[in-house]
Coordinates of C-alpha atoms and ligand atoms in Angstrom, one line a residue:
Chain A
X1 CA 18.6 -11.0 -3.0
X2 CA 21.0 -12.3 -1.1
X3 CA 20.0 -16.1 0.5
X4 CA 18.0 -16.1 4.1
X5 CA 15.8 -18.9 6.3
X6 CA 12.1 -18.2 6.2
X7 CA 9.4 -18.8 9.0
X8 CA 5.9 -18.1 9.6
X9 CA 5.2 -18.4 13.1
X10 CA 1.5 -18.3 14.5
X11 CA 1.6 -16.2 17.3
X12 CA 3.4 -13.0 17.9
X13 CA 5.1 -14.8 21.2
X14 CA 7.1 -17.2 18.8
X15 CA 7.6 -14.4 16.4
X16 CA 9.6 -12.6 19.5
X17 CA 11.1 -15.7 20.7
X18 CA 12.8 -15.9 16.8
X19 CA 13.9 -12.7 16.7
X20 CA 15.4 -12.7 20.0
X21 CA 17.2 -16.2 18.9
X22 CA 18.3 -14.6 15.4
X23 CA 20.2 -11.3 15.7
X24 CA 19.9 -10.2 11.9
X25 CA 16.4 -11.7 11.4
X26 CA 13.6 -9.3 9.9
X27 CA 10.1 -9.3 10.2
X28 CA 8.5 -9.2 6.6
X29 CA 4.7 -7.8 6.7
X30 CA 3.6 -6.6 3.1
X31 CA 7.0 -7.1 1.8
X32 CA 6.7 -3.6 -0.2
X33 CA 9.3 -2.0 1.8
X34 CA 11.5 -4.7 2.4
X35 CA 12.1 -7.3 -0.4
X36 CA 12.6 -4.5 -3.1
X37 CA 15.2 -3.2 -0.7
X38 CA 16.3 -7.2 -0.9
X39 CA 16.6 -6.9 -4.3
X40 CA 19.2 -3.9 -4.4
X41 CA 21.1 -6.0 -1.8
X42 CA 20.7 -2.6 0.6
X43 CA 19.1 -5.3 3.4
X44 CA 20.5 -8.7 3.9
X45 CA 18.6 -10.2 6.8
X46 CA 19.6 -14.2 7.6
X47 CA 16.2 -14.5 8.6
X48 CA 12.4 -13.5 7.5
X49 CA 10.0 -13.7 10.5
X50 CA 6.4 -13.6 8.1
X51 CA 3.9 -12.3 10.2
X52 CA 1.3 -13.2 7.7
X53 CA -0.4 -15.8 9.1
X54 CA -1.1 -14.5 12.7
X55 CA -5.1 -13.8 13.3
X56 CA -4.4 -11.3 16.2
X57 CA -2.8 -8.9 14.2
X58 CA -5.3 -8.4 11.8
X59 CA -8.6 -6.6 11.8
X60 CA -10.4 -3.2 13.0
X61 CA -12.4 -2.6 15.6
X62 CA -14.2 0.1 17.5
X63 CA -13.1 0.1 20.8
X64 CA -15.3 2.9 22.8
X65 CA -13.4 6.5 21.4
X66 CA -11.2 5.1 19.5
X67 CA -10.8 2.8 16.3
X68 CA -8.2 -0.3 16.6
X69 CA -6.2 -1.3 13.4
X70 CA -4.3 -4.3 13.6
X71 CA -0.5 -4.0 12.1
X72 CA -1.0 -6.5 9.3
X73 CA -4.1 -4.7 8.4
X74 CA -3.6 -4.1 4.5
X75 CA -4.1 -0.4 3.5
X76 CA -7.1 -1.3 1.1
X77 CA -8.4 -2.9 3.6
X78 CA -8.3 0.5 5.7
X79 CA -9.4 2.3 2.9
X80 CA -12.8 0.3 2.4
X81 CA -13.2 -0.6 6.0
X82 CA -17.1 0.9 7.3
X83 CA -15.4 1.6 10.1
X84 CA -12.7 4.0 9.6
X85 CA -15.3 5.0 7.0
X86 CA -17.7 6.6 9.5
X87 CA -15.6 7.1 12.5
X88 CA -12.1 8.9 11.2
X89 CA -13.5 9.4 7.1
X90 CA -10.1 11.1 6.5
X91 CA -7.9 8.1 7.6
X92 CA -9.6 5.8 4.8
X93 CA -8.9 8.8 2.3
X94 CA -5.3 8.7 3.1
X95 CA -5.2 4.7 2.7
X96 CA -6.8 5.2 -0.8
X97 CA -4.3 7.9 -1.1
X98 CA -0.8 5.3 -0.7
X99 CA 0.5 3.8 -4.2
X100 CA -1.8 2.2 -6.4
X101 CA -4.4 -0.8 -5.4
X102 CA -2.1 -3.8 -6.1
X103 CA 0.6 -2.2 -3.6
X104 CA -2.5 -1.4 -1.1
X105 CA -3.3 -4.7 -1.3
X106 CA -0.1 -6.2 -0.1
X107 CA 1.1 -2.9 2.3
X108 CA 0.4 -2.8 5.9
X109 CA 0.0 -0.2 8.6
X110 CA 2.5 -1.8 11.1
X111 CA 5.2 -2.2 8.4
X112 CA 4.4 1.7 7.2
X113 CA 4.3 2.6 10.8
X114 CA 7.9 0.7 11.9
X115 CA 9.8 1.7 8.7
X116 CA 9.0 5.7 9.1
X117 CA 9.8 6.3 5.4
X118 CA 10.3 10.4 5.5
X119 CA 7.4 10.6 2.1
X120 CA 5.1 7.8 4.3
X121 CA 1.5 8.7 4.6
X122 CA -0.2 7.0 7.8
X123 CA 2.8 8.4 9.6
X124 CA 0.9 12.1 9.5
X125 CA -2.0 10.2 10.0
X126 CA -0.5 8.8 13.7
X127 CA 0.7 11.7 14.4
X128 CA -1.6 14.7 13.9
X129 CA -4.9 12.3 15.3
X130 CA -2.2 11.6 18.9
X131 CA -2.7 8.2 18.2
X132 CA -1.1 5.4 19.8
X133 CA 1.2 2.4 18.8
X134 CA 0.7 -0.6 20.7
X135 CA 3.9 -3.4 20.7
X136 CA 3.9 -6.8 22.5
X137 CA 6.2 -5.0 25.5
X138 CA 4.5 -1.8 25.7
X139 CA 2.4 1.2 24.5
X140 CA 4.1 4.3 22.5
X141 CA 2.7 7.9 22.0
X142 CA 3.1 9.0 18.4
X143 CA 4.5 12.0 19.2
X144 CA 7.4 9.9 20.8
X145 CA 7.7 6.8 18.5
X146 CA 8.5 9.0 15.4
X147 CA 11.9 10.3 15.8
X148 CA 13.5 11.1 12.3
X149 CA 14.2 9.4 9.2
X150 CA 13.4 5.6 9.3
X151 CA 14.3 5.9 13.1
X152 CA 11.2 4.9 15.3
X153 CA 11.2 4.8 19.5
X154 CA 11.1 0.6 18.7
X155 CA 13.7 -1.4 20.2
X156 CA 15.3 -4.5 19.2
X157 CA 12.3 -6.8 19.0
X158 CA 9.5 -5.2 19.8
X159 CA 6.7 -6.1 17.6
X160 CA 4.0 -3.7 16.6
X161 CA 1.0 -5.1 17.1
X162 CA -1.7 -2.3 16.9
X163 CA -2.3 1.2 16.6
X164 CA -4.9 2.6 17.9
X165 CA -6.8 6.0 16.2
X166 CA -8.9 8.3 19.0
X167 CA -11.8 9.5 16.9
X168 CA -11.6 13.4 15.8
X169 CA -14.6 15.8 15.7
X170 CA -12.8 17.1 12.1
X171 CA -10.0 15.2 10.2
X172 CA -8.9 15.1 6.7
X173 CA -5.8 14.4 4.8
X174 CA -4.0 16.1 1.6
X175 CA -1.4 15.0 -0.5
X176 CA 0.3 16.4 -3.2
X177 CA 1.6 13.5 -5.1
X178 CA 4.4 13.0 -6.8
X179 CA 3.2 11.8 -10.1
X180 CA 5.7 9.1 -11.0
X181 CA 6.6 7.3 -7.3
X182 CA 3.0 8.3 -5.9
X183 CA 4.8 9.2 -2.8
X184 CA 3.6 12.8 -1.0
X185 CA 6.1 15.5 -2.2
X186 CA 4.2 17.0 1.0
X187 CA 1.0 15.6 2.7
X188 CA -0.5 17.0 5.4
X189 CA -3.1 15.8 7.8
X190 CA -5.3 17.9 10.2
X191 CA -7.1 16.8 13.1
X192 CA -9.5 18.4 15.5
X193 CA -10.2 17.1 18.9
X194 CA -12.4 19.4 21.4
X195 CA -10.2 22.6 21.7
X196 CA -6.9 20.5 20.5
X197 CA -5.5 20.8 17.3
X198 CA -3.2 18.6 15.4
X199 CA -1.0 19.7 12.0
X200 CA 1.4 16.6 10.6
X201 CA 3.5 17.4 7.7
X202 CA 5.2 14.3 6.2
X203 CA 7.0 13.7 2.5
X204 CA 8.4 17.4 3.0
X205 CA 11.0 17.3 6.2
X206 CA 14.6 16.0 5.8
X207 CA 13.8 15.0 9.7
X208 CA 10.6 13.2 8.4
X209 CA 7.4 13.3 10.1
X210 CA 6.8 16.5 11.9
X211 CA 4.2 18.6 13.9
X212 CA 3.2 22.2 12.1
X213 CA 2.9 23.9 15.4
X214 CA 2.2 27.5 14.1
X215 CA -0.6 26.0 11.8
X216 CA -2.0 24.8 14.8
X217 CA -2.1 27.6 16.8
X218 CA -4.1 29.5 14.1
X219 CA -6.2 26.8 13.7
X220 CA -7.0 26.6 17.3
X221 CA -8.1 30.2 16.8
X222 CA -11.0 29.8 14.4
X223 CA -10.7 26.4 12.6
X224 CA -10.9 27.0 9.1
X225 CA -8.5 27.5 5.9
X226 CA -9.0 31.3 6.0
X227 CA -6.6 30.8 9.2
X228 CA -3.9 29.8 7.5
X229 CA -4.1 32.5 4.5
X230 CA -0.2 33.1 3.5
X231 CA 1.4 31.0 6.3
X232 CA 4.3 28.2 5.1
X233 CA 6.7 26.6 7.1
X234 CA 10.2 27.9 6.7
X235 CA 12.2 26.4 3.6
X236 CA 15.1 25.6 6.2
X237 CA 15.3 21.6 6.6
X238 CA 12.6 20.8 3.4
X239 CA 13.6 17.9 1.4
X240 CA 15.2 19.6 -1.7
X241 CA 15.8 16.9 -4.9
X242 CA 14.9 16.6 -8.7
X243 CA 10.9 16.8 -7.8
X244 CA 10.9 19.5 -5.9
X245 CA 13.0 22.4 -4.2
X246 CA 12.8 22.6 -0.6
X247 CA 11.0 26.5 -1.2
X248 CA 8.8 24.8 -3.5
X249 CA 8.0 22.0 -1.1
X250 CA 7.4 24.5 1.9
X251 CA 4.9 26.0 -0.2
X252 CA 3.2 22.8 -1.0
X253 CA 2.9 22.3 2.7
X254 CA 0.7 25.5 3.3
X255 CA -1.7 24.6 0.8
X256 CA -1.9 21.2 1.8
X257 CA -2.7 22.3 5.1
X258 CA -5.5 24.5 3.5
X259 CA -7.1 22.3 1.5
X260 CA -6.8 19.5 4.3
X261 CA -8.8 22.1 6.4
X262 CA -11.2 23.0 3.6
X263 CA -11.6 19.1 3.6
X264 CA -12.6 18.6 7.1
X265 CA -15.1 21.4 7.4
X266 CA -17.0 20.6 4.9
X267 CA -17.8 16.5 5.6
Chain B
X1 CA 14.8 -25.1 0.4
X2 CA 11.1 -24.5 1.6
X3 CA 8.0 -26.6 0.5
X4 CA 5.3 -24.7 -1.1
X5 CA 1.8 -25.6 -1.7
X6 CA -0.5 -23.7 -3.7
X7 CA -3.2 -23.8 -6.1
X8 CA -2.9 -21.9 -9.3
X9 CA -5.3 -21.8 -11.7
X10 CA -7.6 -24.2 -10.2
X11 CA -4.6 -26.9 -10.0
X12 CA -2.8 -27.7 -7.0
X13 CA 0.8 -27.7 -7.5
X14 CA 3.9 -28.6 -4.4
X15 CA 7.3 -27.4 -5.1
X16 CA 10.6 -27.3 -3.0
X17 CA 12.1 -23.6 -3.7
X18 CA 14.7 -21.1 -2.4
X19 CA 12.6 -19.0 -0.1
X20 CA 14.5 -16.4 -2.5
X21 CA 12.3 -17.4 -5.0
X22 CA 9.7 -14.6 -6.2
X23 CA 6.2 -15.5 -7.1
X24 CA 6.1 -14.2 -10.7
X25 CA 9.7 -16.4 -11.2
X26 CA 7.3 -19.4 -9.6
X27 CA 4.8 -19.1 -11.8
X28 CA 7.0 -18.1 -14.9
X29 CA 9.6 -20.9 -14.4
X30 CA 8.3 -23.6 -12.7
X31 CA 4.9 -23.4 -14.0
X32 CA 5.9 -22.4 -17.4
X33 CA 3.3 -20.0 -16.8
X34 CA 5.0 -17.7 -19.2
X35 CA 1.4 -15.0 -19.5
X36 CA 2.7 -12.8 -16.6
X37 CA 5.4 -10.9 -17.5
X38 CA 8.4 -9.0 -15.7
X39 CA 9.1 -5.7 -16.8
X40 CA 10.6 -2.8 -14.1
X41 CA 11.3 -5.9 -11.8
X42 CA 10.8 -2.8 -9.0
X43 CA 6.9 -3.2 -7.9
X44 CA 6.3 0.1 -10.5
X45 CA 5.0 -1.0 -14.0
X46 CA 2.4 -3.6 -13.1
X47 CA 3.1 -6.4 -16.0
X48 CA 3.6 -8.9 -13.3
X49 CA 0.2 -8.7 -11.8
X50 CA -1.6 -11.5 -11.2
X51 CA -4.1 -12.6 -8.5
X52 CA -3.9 -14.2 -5.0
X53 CA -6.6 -14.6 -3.3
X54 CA -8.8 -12.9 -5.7
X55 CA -7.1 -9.6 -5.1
X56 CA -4.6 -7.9 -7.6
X57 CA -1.0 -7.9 -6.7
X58 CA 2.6 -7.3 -7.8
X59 CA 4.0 -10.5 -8.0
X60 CA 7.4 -9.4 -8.6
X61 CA 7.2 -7.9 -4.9
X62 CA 5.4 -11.1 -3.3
X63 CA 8.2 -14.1 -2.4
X64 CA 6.0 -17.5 -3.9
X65 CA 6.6 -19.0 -0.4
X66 CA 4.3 -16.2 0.6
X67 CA 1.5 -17.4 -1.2
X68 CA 1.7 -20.9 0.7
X69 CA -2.1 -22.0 0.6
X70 CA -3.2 -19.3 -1.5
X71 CA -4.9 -19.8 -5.0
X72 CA -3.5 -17.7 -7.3
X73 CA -5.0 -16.9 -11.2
X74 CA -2.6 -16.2 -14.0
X75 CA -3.5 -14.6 -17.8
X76 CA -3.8 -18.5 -18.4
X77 CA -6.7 -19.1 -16.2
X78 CA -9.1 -16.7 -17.0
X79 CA -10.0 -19.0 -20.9
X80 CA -8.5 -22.3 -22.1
X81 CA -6.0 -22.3 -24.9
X82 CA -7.7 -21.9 -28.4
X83 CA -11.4 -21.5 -26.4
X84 CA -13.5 -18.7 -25.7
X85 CA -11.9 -15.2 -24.2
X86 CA -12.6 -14.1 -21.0
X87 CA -15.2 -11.0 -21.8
X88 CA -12.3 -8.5 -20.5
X89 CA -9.7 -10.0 -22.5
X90 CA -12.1 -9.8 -25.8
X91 CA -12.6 -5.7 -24.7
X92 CA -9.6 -5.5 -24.9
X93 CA -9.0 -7.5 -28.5
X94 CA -11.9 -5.2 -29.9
X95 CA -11.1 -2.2 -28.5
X96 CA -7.4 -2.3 -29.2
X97 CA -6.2 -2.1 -25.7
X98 CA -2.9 -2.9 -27.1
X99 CA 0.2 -2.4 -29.1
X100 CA 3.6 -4.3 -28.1
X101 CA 1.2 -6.7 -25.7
X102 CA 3.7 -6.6 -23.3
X103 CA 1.5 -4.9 -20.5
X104 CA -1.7 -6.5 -21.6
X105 CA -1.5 -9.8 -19.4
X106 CA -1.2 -7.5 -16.2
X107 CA -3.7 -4.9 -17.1
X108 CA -6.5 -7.6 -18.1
X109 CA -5.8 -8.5 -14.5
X110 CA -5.6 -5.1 -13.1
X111 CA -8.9 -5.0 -15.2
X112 CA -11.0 -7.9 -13.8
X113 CA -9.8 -6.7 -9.9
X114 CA -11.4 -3.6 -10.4
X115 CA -14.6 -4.9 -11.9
X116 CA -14.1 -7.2 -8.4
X117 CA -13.9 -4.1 -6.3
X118 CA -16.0 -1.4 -8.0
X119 CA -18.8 -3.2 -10.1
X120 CA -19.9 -3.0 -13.5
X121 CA -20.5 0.5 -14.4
X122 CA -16.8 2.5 -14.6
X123 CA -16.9 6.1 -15.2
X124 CA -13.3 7.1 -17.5
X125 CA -12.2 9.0 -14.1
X126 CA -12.6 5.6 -12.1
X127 CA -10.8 3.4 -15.0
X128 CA -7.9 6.1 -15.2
X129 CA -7.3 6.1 -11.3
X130 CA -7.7 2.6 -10.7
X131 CA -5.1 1.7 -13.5
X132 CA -2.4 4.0 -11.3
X133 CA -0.2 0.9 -10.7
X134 CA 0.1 -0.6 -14.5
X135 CA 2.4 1.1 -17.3
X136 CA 1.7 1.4 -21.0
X137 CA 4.5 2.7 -23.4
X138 CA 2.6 2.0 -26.4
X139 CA -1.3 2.7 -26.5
X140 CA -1.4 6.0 -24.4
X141 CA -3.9 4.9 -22.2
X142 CA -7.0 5.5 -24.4
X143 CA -8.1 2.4 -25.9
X144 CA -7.2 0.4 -22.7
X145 CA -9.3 2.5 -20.8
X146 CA -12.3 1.7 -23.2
X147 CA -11.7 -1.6 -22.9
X148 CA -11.9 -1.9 -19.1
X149 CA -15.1 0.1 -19.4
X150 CA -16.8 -2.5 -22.0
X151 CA -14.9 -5.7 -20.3
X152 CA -16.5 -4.8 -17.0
X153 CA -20.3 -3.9 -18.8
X154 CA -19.7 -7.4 -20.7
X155 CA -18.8 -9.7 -17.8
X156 CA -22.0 -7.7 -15.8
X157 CA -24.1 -8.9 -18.6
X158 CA -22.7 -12.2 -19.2
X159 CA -23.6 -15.1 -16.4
X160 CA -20.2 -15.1 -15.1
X161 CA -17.7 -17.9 -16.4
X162 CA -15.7 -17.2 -13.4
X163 CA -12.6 -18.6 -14.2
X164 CA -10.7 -20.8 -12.2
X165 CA -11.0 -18.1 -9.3
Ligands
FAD301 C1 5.1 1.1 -5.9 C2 4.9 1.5 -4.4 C3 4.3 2.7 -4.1 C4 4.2 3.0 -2.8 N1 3.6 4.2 -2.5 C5 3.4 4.6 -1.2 C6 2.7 5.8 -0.9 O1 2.3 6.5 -1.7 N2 2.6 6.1 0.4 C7 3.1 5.3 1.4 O2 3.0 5.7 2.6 N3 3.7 4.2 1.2 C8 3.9 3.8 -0.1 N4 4.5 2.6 -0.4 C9 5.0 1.8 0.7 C10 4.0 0.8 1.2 O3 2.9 1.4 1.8 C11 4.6 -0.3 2.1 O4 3.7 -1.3 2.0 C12 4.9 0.2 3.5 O5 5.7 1.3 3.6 C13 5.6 -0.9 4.3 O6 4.6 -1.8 4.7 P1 4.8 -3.4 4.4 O7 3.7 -4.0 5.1 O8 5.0 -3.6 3.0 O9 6.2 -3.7 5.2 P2 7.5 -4.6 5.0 O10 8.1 -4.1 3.7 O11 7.1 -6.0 5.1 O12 8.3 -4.1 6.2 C14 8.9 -2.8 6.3 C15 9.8 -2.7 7.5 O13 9.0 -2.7 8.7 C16 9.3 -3.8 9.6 N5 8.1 -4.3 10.1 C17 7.0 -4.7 9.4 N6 6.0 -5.0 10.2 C18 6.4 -4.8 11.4 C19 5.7 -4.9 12.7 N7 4.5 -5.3 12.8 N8 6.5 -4.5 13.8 C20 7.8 -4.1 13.7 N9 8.4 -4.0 12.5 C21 7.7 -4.3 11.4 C22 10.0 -4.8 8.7 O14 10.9 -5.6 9.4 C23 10.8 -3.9 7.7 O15 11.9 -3.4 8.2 C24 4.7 2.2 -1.7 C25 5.3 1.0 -2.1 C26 5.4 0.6 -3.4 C27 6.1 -0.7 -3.7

């Protein structure tokens, strides 16, 4: 790791104020993205803003229709929270779901969120339940803050503060993991709202995060795994490495989507 | 430099460190707390875990200054030198949990979190998942996964000699 200044501000306002000051500061949340990219010297930030110690970005809440996660809320705590338990089940399966319990006690939704890793669970999660990502300048859409590889719509220093989940009628997540890393090879989550329905792929895309329209509009026909007998997304554009080809990760993808399906109609 | 307060193992210790400075280096070299061990150095194999806060973490992956104000426990705090185990690390003595050693200090703490978490009774399924985040070259799993099950029925039974948690 190369040297850097650390602070731990107390409210998010000073936390903006020091990144504005500081042009190559970072902010460091669960530190499980960042400081082992330290270590290979492929980040070299002057500065480390710590948002640990800042109350109002912790917690989750019911608010009306929807369910309110604070950014430095740590995945295990997601996973356990009563909550997310009984409003969106599948989103604390997916938090159970990401690395192993010593990583979910230290990794948090914001930092998951703003570092869009392509094999990132809660990114599917945001995406397919058209939730929304609340910074301390604005409000952002999930379908418009993911856009690509580790690219989000944030700017320099916006903060994210929030996220907030609107509660699905049906919702469940499935991940095919790869055994070694624990990252999805391809996850998928499905979400049901009303007549709307939502497919996110994620781990599978060289473009990250994406919506499986064509899944949806079967699904929108009669919601159930049956729809989506023999369907795939094309190979074109799949991650293709040493795990997996991108044929073989297209595959994984439709019966993700199935058994996510299978998982939601029958809670 | 940066100040750092923390206590760790029930004893409050101050240092002035890099902010470079990991926790398991911390506790390792400064403390001479030598139980918790570095092994993939890339938050993967789990001999560095150790508790802050009563909850099992990575502490090659945690910066020390981090854990400003936080009590950590090491392998050294769960029994005093030459005294009585702590009833996971005497599962793991009688059921052989080990070979090499290297991974035991981090899996007796992996061990004791999931006791924290998920109580007393562990079905084999449970133990096997739960251990996702800690590496053994040597044993293949088997005996260590008895031992968590008998470490977690043993400190149930026993009227808990929490240590210095
Ligand atoms: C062994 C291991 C296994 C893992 N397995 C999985 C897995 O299966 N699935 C999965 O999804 N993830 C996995 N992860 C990643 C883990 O979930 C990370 O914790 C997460 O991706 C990043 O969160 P963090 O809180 O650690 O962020 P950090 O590492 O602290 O930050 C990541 C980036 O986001 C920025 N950032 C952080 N918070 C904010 C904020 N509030 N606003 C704006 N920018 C911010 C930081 O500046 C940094 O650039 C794994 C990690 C490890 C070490």
């Amino acid at each position: 790791m190369y040297a850097f200044t650390y602070h731990k501000p107390s409210s998010v306002r000073q936390a903006a104020a020091m990144l504005a000051k500081n042009e190559d500061a970072k902010l460091l949340a669960g530190g499980h993205t960042l400081l082992p990219t330290m270590k290979q010297r492929l980040a070299s930030p002057s500065a480390l803003i710590d948002l640990g110690a800042m109350p109002e970005l912790k917690g989750i809440e019911r608010k009306g229709r929807s369910v309110v996660i604070g950014a430095m809320t740590r995945h295990g705590e997601v996973a356990e929270s009563a909550v997310v338990r009984e409003a969106i089940p599948g989103l604390a399966e997916l938090a159970e779901l990401i690395g192993d319990p010593h990583v979910r006690h230290r990794g948090t939704i914001g930092g998951s969120v703003a570092n869009n890793d392509p094999s990132a669970d809660y990114p599917a999660a945001l995406l397919a339940l058209d939730a929304t990502v609340i910074t301390n300048k604005r409000k952002i859409a999930a379908d418009e803050f993911f856009q690509g590889l580790f690219v989000t719509a944030l700017e320099e220093g916006e903060i994210v503060t929030k996220v907030s989940f609107p509660v699905a009628q049906k919702a469940a997540y499935a991940k095919f993991r790869n055994p070694a890393s624990r990252y999805a090879l391809a996850g998928v989550f499905v979400a049901k709202r009303g007549s709307d329905v939502r497919v996110a792929v994620t781990g599978a895309s060289e473009n990250g995060v994406f919506r499986w329209t064509a899944a949806e509009e079967a699904l929108k026909a009669r919601f159930t795994a049956k729809s989506l007998e023999g369907m795939a997304p094309s190979p074109d554009g799949m991650i293709g490495d040493i795990h997996a080809d991108s044929a073989y990760r297209a595959h994984l993808v439709g019966v993700m989507a199935r058994r996510a399906v299978q998982a939601a109609t029958s809670r | 430099m940066a100040i750092v307060n923390m206590t760790v193992n029930g004893r409050a210790v101050t240092a002035d460190i890099d902010p470079r400075m990991l926790l398991v280096q911390f506790v390792r070299e400064n403390l001479r707390l030598t139980g918790t061990h570095v092994g993939c150095d890339t938050s993967q194999c789990g001999s560095c875990v150790l508790h802050v806060d009563g909850q099992a973490v990575k502490a090659c992956t945690v910066l020390a200054i981090q854990a400003d104000g936080s009590s950590v426990t090491t392998i050294e705090g769960l029994s005093a030198a030459g005294g009585e185990l702590h009833p996971m690390q005497a599962a793991f003595r009688e059921h052989h949990g080990l070979q090499c050693g290297y991974c035991t200090p981090g899996m007796i703490m992996a061990a004791i979190d999931i006791v924290n978490r998920k109580g007393h009774a562990l079905d084999e399924t449970t133990i096997r998942d739960e251990l996702e985040g800690n590496l053994c070259r040597c044993t293949g799993y088997h005996n260590i996964v008895k031992a968590v099950a008998a470490g977690a029925e043993a400190m149930g039974r026993e009227p808990i000699r929490q240590a210095a948690e």
